[in-house]
Coordinates of C-alpha atoms in Angstrom, one line a residue:
Chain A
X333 CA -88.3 31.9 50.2
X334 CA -87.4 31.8 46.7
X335 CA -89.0 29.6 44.0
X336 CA -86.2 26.7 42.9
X337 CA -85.8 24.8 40.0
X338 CA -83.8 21.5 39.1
X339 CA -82.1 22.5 36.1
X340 CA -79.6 19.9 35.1
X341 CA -79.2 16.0 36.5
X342 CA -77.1 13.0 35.7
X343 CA -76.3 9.6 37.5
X344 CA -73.6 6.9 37.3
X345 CA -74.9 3.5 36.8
X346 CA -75.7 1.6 40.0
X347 CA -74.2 -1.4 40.4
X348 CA -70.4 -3.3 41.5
X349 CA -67.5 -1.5 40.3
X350 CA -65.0 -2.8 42.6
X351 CA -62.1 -0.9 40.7
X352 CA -63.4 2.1 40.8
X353 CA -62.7 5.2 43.5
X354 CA -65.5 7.2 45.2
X355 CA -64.6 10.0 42.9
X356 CA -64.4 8.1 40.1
X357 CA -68.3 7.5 40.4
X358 CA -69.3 10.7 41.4
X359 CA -67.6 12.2 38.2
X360 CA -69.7 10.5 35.0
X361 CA -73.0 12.0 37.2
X362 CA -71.5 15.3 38.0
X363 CA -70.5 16.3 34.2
X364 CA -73.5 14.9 32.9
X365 CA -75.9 16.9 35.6
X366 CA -73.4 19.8 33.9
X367 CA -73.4 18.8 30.4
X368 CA -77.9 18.1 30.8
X369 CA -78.5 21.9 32.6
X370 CA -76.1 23.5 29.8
X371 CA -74.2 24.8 32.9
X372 CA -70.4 25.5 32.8
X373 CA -68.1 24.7 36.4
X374 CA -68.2 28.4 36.7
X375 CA -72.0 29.0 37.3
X376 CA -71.8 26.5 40.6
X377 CA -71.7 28.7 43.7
X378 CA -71.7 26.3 46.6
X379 CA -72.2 22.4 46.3
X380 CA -73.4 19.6 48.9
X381 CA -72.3 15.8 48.6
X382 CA -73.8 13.2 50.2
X383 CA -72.2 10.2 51.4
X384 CA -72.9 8.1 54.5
X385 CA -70.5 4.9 54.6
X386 CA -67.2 6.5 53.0
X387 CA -65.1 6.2 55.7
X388 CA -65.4 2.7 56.7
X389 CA -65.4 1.0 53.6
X390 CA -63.6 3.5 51.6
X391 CA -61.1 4.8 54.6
X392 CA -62.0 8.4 53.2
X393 CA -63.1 9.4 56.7
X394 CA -62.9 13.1 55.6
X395 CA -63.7 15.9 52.9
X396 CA -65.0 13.4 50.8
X397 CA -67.0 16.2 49.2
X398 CA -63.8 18.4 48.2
X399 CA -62.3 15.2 47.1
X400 CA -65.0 14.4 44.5
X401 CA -65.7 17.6 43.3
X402 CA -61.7 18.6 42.9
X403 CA -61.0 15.9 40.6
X404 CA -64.5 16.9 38.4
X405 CA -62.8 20.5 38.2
X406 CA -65.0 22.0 41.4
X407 CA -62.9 24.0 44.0
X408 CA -62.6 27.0 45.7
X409 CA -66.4 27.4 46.6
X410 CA -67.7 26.2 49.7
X411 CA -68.6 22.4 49.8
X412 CA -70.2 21.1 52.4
X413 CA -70.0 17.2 53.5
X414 CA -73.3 15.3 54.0
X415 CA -73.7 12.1 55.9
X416 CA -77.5 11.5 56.9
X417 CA -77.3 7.5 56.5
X418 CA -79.5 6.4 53.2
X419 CA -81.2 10.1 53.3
X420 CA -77.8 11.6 52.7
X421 CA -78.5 12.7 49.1
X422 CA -81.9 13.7 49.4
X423 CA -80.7 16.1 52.3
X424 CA -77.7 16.7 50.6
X425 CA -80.3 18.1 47.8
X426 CA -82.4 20.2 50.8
X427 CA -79.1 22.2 51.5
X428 CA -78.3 23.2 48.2
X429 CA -82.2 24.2 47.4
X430 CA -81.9 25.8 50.9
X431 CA -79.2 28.0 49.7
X432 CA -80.6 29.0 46.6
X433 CA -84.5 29.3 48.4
X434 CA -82.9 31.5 50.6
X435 CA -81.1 34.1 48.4
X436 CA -77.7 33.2 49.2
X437 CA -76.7 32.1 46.0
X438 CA -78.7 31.6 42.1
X439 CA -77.2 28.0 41.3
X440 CA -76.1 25.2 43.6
X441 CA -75.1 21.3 43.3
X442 CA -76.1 18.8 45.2
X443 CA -74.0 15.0 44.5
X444 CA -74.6 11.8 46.6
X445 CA -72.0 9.3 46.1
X446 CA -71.6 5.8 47.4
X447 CA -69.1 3.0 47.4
X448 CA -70.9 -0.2 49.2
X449 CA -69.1 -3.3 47.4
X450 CA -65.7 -3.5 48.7
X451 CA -65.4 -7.7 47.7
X452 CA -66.4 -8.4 51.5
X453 CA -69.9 -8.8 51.8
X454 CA -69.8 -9.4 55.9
X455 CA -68.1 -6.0 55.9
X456 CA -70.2 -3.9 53.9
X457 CA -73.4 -5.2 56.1
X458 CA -71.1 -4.5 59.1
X459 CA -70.9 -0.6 57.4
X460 CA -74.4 -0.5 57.2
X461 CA -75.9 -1.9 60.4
X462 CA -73.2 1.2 61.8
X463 CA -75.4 3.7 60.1
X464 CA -78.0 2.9 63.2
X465 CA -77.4 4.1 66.7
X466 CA -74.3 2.4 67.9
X467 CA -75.7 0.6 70.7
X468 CA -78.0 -1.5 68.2
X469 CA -75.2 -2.1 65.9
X470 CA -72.8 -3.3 68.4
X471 CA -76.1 -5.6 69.3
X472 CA -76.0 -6.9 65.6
X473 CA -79.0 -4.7 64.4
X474 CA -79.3 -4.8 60.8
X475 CA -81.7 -3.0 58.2
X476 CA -83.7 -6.3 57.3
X477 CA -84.1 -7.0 61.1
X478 CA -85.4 -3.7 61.6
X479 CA -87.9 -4.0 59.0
X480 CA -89.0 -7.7 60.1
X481 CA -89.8 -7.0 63.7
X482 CA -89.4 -3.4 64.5
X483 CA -92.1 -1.7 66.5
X484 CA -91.7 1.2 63.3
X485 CA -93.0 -1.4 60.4
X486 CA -92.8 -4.9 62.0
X487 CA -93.8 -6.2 58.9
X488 CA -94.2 -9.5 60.2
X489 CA -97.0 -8.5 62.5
X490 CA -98.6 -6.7 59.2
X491 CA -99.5 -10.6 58.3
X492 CA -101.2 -11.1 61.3
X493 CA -103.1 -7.8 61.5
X494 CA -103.6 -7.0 57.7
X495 CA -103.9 -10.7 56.6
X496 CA -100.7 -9.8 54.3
X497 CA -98.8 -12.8 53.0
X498 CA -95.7 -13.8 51.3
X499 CA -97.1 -13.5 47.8
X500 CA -98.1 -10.1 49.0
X501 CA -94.5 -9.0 50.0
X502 CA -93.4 -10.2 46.6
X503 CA -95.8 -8.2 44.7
X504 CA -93.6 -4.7 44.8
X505 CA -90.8 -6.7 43.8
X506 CA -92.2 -8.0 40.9
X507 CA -93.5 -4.8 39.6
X508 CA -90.6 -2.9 40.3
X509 CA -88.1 -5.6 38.8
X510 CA -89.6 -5.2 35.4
X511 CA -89.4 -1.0 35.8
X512 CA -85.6 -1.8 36.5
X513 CA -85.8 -4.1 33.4
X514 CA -86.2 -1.1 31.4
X515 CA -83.9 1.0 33.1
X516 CA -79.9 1.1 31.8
X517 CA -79.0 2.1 35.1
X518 CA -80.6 -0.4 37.0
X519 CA -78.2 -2.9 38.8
X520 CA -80.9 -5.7 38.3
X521 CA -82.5 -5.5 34.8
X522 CA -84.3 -9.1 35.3
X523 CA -88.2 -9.1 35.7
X524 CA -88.9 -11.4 38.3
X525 CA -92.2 -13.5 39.5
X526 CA -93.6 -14.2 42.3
X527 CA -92.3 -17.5 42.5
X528 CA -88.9 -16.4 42.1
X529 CA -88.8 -14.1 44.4
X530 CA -90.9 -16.1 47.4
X531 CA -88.7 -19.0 46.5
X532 CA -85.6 -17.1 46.7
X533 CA -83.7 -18.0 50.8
X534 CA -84.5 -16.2 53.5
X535 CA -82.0 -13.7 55.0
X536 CA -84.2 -12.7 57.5
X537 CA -87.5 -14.0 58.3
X538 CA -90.1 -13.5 56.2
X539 CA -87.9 -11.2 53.6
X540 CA -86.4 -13.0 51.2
X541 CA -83.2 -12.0 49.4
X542 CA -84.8 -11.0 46.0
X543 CA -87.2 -8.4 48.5
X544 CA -84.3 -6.5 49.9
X545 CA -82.3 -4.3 48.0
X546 CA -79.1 -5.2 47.2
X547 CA -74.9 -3.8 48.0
X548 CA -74.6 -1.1 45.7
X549 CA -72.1 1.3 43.9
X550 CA -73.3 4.7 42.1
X551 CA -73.5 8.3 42.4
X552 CA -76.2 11.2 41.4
X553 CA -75.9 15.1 40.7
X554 CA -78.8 17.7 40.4
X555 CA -78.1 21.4 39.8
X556 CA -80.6 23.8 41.8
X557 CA -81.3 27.3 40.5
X558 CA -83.4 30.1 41.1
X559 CA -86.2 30.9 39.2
X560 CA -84.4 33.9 37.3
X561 CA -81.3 32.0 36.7
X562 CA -83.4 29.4 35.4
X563 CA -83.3 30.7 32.1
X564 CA -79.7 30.7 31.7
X565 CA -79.8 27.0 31.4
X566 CA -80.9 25.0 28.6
X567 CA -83.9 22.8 30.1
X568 CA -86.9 23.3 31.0
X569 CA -87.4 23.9 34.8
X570 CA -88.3 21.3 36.9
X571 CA -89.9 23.2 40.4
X572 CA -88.8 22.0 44.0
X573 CA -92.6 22.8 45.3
X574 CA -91.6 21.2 48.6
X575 CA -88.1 19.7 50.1
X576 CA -89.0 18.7 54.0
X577 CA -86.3 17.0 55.9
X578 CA -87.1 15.7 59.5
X579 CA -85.8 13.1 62.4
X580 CA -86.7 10.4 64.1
X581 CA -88.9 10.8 67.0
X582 CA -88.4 8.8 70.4
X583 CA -91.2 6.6 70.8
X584 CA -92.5 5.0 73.8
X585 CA -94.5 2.1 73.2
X586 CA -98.0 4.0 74.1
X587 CA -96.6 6.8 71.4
X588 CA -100.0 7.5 69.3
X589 CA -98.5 10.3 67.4
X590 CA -98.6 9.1 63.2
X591 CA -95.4 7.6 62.5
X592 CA -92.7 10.0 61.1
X593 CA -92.8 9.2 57.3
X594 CA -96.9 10.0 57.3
X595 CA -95.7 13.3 59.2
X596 CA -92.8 14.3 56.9
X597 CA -95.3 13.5 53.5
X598 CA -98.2 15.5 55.4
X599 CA -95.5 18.7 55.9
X600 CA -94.5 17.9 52.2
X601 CA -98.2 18.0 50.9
X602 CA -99.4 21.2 53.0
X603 CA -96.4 23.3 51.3
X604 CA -96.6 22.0 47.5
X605 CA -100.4 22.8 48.3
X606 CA -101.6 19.4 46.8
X607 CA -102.4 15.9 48.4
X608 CA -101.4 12.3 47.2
X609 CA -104.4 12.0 44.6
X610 CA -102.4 14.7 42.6
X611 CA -99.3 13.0 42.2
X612 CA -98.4 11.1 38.7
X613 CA -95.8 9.1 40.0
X614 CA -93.3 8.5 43.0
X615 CA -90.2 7.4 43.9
X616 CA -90.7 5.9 47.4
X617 CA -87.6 4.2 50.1
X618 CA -88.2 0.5 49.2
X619 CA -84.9 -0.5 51.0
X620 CA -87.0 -4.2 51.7
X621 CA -89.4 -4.4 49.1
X622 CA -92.7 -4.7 51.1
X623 CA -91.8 -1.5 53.1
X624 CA -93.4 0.0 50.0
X625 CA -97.0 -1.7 50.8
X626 CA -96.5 0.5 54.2
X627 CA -95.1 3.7 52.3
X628 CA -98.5 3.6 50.3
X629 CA -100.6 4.2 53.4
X630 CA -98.2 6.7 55.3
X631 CA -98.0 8.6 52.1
X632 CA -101.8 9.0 52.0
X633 CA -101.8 6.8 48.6
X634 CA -104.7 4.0 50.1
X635 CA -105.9 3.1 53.6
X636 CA -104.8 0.8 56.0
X637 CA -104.1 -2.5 54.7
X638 CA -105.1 -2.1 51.2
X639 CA -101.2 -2.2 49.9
X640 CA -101.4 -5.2 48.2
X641 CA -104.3 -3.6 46.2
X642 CA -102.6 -1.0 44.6
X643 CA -100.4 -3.6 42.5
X644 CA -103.3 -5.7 41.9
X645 CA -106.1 -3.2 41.0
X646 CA -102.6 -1.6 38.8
X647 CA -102.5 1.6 39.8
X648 CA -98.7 1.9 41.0
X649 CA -97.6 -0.3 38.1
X650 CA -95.8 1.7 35.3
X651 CA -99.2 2.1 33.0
X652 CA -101.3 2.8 35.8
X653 CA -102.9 5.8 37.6
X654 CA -99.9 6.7 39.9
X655 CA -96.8 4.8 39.0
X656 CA -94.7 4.0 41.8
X657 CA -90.9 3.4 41.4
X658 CA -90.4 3.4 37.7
X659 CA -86.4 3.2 38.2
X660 CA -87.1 -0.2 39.7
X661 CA -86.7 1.4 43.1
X662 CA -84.0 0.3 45.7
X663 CA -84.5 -3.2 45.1
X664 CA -83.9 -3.3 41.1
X665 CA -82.6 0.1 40.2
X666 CA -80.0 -0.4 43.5
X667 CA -79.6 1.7 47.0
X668 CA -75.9 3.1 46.7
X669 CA -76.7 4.2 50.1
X670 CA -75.5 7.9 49.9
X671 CA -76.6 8.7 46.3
X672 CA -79.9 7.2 46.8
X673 CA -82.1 10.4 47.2
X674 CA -80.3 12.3 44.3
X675 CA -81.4 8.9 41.7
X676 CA -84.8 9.3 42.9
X677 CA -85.1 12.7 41.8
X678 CA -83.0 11.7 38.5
X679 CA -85.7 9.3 37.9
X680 CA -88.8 11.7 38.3
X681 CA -87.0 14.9 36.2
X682 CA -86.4 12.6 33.2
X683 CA -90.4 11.1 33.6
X684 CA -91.0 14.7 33.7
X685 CA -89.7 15.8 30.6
X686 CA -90.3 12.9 28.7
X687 CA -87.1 11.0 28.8
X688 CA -87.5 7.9 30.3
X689 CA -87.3 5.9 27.0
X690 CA -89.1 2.5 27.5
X691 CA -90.2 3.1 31.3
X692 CA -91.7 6.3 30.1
X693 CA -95.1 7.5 31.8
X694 CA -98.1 8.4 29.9
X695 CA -98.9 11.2 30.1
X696 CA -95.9 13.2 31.6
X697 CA -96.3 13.2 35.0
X698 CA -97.1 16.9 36.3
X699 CA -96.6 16.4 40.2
X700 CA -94.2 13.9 41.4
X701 CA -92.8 12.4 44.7
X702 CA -89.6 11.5 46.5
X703 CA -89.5 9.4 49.4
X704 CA -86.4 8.6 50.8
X705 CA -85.2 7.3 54.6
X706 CA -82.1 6.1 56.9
X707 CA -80.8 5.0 59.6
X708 CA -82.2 3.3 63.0
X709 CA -82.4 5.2 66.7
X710 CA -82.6 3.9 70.1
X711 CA -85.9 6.2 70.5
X712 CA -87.8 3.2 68.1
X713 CA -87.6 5.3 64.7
X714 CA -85.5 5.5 61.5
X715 CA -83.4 8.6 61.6
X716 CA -84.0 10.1 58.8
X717 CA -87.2 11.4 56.9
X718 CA -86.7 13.3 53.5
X719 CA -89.8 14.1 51.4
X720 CA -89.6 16.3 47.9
X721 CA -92.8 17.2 45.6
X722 CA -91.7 18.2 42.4
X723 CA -93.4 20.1 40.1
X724 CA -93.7 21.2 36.2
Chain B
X1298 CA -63.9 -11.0 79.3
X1299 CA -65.9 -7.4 79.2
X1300 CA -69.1 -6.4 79.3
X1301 CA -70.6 -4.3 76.6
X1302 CA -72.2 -1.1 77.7
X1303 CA -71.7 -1.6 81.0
X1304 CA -73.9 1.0 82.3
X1305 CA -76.7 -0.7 80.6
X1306 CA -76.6 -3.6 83.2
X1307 CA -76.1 -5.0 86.7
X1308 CA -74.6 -8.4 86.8
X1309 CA -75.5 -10.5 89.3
X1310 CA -72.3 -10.6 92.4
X1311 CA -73.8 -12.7 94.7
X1312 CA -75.8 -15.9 95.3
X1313 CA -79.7 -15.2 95.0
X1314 CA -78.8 -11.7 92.6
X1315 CA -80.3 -12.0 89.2
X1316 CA -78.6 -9.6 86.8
X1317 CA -80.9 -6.8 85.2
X1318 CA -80.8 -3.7 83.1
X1319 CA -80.8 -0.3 84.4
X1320 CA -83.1 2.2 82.8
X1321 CA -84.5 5.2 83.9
X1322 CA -87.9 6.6 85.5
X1323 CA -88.4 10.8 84.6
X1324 CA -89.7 12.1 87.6
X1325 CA -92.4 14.2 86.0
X1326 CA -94.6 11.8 83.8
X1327 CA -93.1 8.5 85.1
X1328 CA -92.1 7.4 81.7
X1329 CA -89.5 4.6 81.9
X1330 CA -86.9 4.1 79.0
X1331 CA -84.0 2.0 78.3
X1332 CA -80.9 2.8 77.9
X1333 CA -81.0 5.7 80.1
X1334 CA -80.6 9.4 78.9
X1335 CA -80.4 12.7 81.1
X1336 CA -83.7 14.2 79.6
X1337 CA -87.0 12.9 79.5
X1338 CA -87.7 12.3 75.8
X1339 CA -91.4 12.7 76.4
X1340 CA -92.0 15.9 78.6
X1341 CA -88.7 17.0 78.2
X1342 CA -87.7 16.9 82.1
X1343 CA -84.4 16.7 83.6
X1344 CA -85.6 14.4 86.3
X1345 CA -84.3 11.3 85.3
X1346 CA -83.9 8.4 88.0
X1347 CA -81.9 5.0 87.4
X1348 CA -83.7 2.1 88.1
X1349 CA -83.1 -1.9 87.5
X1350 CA -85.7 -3.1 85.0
X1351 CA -86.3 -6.0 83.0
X1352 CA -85.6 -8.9 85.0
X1353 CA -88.3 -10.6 82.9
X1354 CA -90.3 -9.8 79.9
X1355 CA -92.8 -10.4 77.2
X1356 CA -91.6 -11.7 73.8
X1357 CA -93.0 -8.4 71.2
X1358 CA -91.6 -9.8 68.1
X1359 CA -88.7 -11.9 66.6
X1360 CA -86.9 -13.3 63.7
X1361 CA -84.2 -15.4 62.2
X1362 CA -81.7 -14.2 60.9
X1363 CA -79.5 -15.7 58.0
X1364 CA -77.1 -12.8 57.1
X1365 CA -75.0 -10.8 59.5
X1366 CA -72.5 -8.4 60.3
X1367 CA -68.8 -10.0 60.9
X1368 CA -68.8 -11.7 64.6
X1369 CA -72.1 -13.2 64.5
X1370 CA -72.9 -16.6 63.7
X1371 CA -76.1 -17.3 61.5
X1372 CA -78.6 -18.4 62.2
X1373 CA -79.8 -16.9 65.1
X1374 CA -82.5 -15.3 66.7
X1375 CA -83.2 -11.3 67.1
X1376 CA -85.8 -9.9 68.9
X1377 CA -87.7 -7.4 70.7
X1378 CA -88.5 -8.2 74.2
X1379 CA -91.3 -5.5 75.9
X1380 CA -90.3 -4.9 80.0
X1381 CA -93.4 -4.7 82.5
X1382 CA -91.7 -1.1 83.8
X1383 CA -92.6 0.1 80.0
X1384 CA -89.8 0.0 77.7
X1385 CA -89.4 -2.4 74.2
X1386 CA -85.8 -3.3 73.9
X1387 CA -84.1 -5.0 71.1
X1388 CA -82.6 -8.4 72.1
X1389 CA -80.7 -11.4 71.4
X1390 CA -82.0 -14.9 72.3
X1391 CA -79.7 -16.9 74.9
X1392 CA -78.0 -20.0 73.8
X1393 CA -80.3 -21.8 76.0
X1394 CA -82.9 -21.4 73.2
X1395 CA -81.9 -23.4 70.2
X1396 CA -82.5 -21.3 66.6
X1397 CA -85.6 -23.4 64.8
X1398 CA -89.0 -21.8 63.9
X1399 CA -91.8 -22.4 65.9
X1400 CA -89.4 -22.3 69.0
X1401 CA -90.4 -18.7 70.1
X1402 CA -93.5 -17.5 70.2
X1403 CA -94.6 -13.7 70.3
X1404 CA -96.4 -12.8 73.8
X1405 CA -94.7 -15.8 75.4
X1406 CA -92.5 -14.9 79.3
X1407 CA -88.8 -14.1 79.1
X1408 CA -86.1 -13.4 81.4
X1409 CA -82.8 -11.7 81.0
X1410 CA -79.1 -13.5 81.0
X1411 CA -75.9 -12.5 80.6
X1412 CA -73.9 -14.0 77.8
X1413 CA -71.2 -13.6 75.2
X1414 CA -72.8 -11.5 72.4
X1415 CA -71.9 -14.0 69.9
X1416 CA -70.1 -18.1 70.1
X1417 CA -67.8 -16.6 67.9
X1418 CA -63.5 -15.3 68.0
X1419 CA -64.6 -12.0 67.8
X1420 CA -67.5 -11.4 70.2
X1421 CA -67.1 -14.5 72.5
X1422 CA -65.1 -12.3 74.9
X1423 CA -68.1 -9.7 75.2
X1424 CA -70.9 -10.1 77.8
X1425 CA -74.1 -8.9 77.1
X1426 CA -77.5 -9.1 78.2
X1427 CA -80.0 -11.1 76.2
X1428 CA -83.3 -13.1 77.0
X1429 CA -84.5 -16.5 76.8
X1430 CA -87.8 -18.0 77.5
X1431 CA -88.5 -18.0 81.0
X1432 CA -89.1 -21.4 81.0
X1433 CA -85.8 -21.9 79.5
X1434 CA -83.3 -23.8 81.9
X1435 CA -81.6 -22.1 83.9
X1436 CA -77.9 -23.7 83.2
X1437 CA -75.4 -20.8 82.4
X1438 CA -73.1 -20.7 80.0
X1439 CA -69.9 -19.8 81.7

């Protein structure tokens, strides 16, 4: 495999823009990931767009991905349509750093794309809870549920076994509202306390409204090249040193195996040839805010339990050892399902080369992490794993 | 009036029948799973049997939930119930269980009834199964 570099990125704001197309979101990202790398249509050889709930809320069922990239001037090369639930992006990224890893081609695009507010709330949860396995949908499945009581996190249980309470399942919130506070992009740019965010009403017991993330528009772009090609481009490289995309695993209830996002990180780890006490800063799946408490153990970041420690000793806080989720995360930043992945790794190129303006890390971080997740399965697992380590 | 999935369940027919849900047992490593699929998912065998299952349960975990997709009404209850033959399955609560905290209790005896999936225009017409504590009364909702 070749080495692959992330030359050129650029996102739409996330937020509600009810007037405006799928295309018209995926352009402002695409041109800037064009305009940042210094790259010209021309030099993209094959491009991947991500996009998961197109077809029921937008009634684009089809070639969504020629449809985005024809109106930002991108045709005749082969574009390939991605729709992996909230993992689309990032596994939209894995095929075009597949392409160029391989040798196929120098340079490759990867968008992700998503329109989630449609001015019907009840329909755009309907959307989502079809991104699980049908026969938990039709049941009335939905994300929060599954992160409240399912086997995979039950985060409720977590109080009983790790002594975890409300305050505690605020505490990511809180730190990653004032991240989004500093971030232009974020579609919530108001720091939050505790209170406010305990106090806010339940959707589904125990989350709270202000701990899940919130219906969201937006789109992100990241242009992939090979290490020669890399110097065609105007910045400096930003190296894939892992991209590891896995499925859900059926699991019995006696299943001892680690759960799927600690395997996916360890695969990550063992081909970037570093471990979680090297990394400067990640970007994890915080779909319900205290899913990130259980991200820092399966990504090896503390031990069992100790979560709530991390963002009260200040390590994952924006000035601390290993920040995590300086874009505000899913909650504050926003989880346009579909373009999720790509604004992660938005997030950690600018960190990287010191352009993060307010929510800048000191120093630049050197390794970095990208977490990202979807969609439910009958077998008792999310769908979807994605884990990238990204390297100067 | 139509059931959902109906290859899931077995409706009760008779007087003295209690409906159930129909899994499957591999018939390598015994492994028992709901809904049924033609190969085992944990030693990969093609030996799959159906059997009826979950009659009755134990309560693994539940909520309340406040938001929903179209068709459901909120609140209401969503659970996961795990069978004695082995499987966890995610459940609805029967209307014979009013929606209040402190009204279920994890670990507590269920058992399995067919109801609409929802009191509401859309999904009133829909049987399904769902659970409700076993000692629940046994009125059904016709």
């Amino acid at each position: 495999m070749r080495e692959v570099a992330i030359v050129g990125v650029g996102a739409h704001p996330t937020g509600c823009f009810l007037e405006k197309q799928l295309k018209e979101l995926a352009y402002p990202a695409i041109r800037d990931a064009l305009k940042d790398a210094g790259a010209a249509v021309k030099d993209i050889e094959v491009a991947y767009v991500g996009n998961s709930l197109g077809g029921l809320l937008n009634g684009q069922e089809g070639v969504r991905g020629q449809v985005v990239l024809q109106h930002a001037g991108i045709s005749g090369i082969p574009i390939v349509n991605v729709e992996n639930a909230c993992a689309s992006a990032a596994t939209a990224l894995r095929g075009a750093w597949l392409e160029v890893a391989s040798g196929a081609v120098d340079v490759a695009l990867a968008v992700g794309v998503e329109k989630m507010n449609v001015g019907d709330t009840a329909r755009s949860i309907g959307a989502l809870s079809a991104v699980s396995e049908l026969d938990l949908a039709e049941m009335g499945m939905q994300f929060t549920t599954s992160y409240a009581i399912h086997p995979k996190i039950n985060l409720k249980a977590r109080m009983q076994e790790y002594g975890w309470t409300i305050a505690d399942f605020a505490k990511p919130a809180v730190k990653n509202s004032f991240n989004g506070s500093l971030n232009p992009l974020a579609q919530h740019r108001r720091a939050l306390t505790i209170e406010q965010v305990v106090q806010s009403r339940v959707v589904v017991d125990p989350l709270t409204l202000l701990m899940c993330s919130s219906i969201s528009d937006g789109a992100a772009a990241a242009i992939v090249c090979s290490g020669a090609a890399a110097a065609r481009f105007a910045q400096q490289p930003i190296w894939i040193a892992s991209c590891v995309l896995r499925s859900g695993e059926y699991r019995l209830p006696d299943d001892e195996r680690p759960d799927t996002a600690t395997s996916t990180a360890a695969i990550a780890y063992e081909q970037a040839g570093i471990g979680p006490k090297d990394l400067d800063a990640v970007e994890l799946h915080d779909a319900m805010a205290p899913a990130e408490l259980m991200l820092y153990e399966r990504l090896g970041l503390c031990g069992r339990g100790e979560g709530p420690k991390l963002i009260d000793d200040r390590i994952t806080t924006l000035a601390g050892r290993q920040p995590v989720n300086p874009s505000g995360g899913l909650c504050a930043r926003g989880h346009p399902v579909g373009a999720t992945g790509l604004l992660q790794i938005c997030e950690l190129v600018w960190q990287m080369r010191g352009q993060a303006g307010p929510r800048q890390i000191e120093p630049l971080p050197k390794a970095t992490m990208a977490q990202n997740q979807g969609g439910l399965l009958l077998g008792q697992d999310s769908a979807v794993y994605a884990t990238t380590i990204l390297k100067v | 009036v139509k059931l959902l999935n109906p290859a899931n369940v077995r409706i009760a027919t008779e007087p003295g029948q209690t409906p159930c849900l129909l899994g499957c047992r591999c018939r390598d490593c015994a492994a028992v799973i709901f809904p049924k699929m033609p190969i085992c998912p944990r030693c990969r065998g093609d030996g799959m049997r159906e059997i009826e299952i979950g009659r009755t349960g134990i309560l693994y975990s539940h909520t309340i939930a406040w938001v929903a997709p179209k068709g459901f009404a909120v609140p209401f209850f969503q659970a996961f119930v795990e069978l004695p033959e082995g499987p966890r399955v995610f459940s609805l609560v029967g209307a014979a269980c009013p929606v209040g905290s402190g009204v279920l209790e994890d670990g507590m005896d269920m058992r399995l009834v067919i109801e609409p999936l929802a009191d509401t225009a859309e999904r009133r017409d829909t049987l399904t199964y769902k659970y409700v504590p076993a000692s629940a009364s046994r009125r059904s909702m016709s």
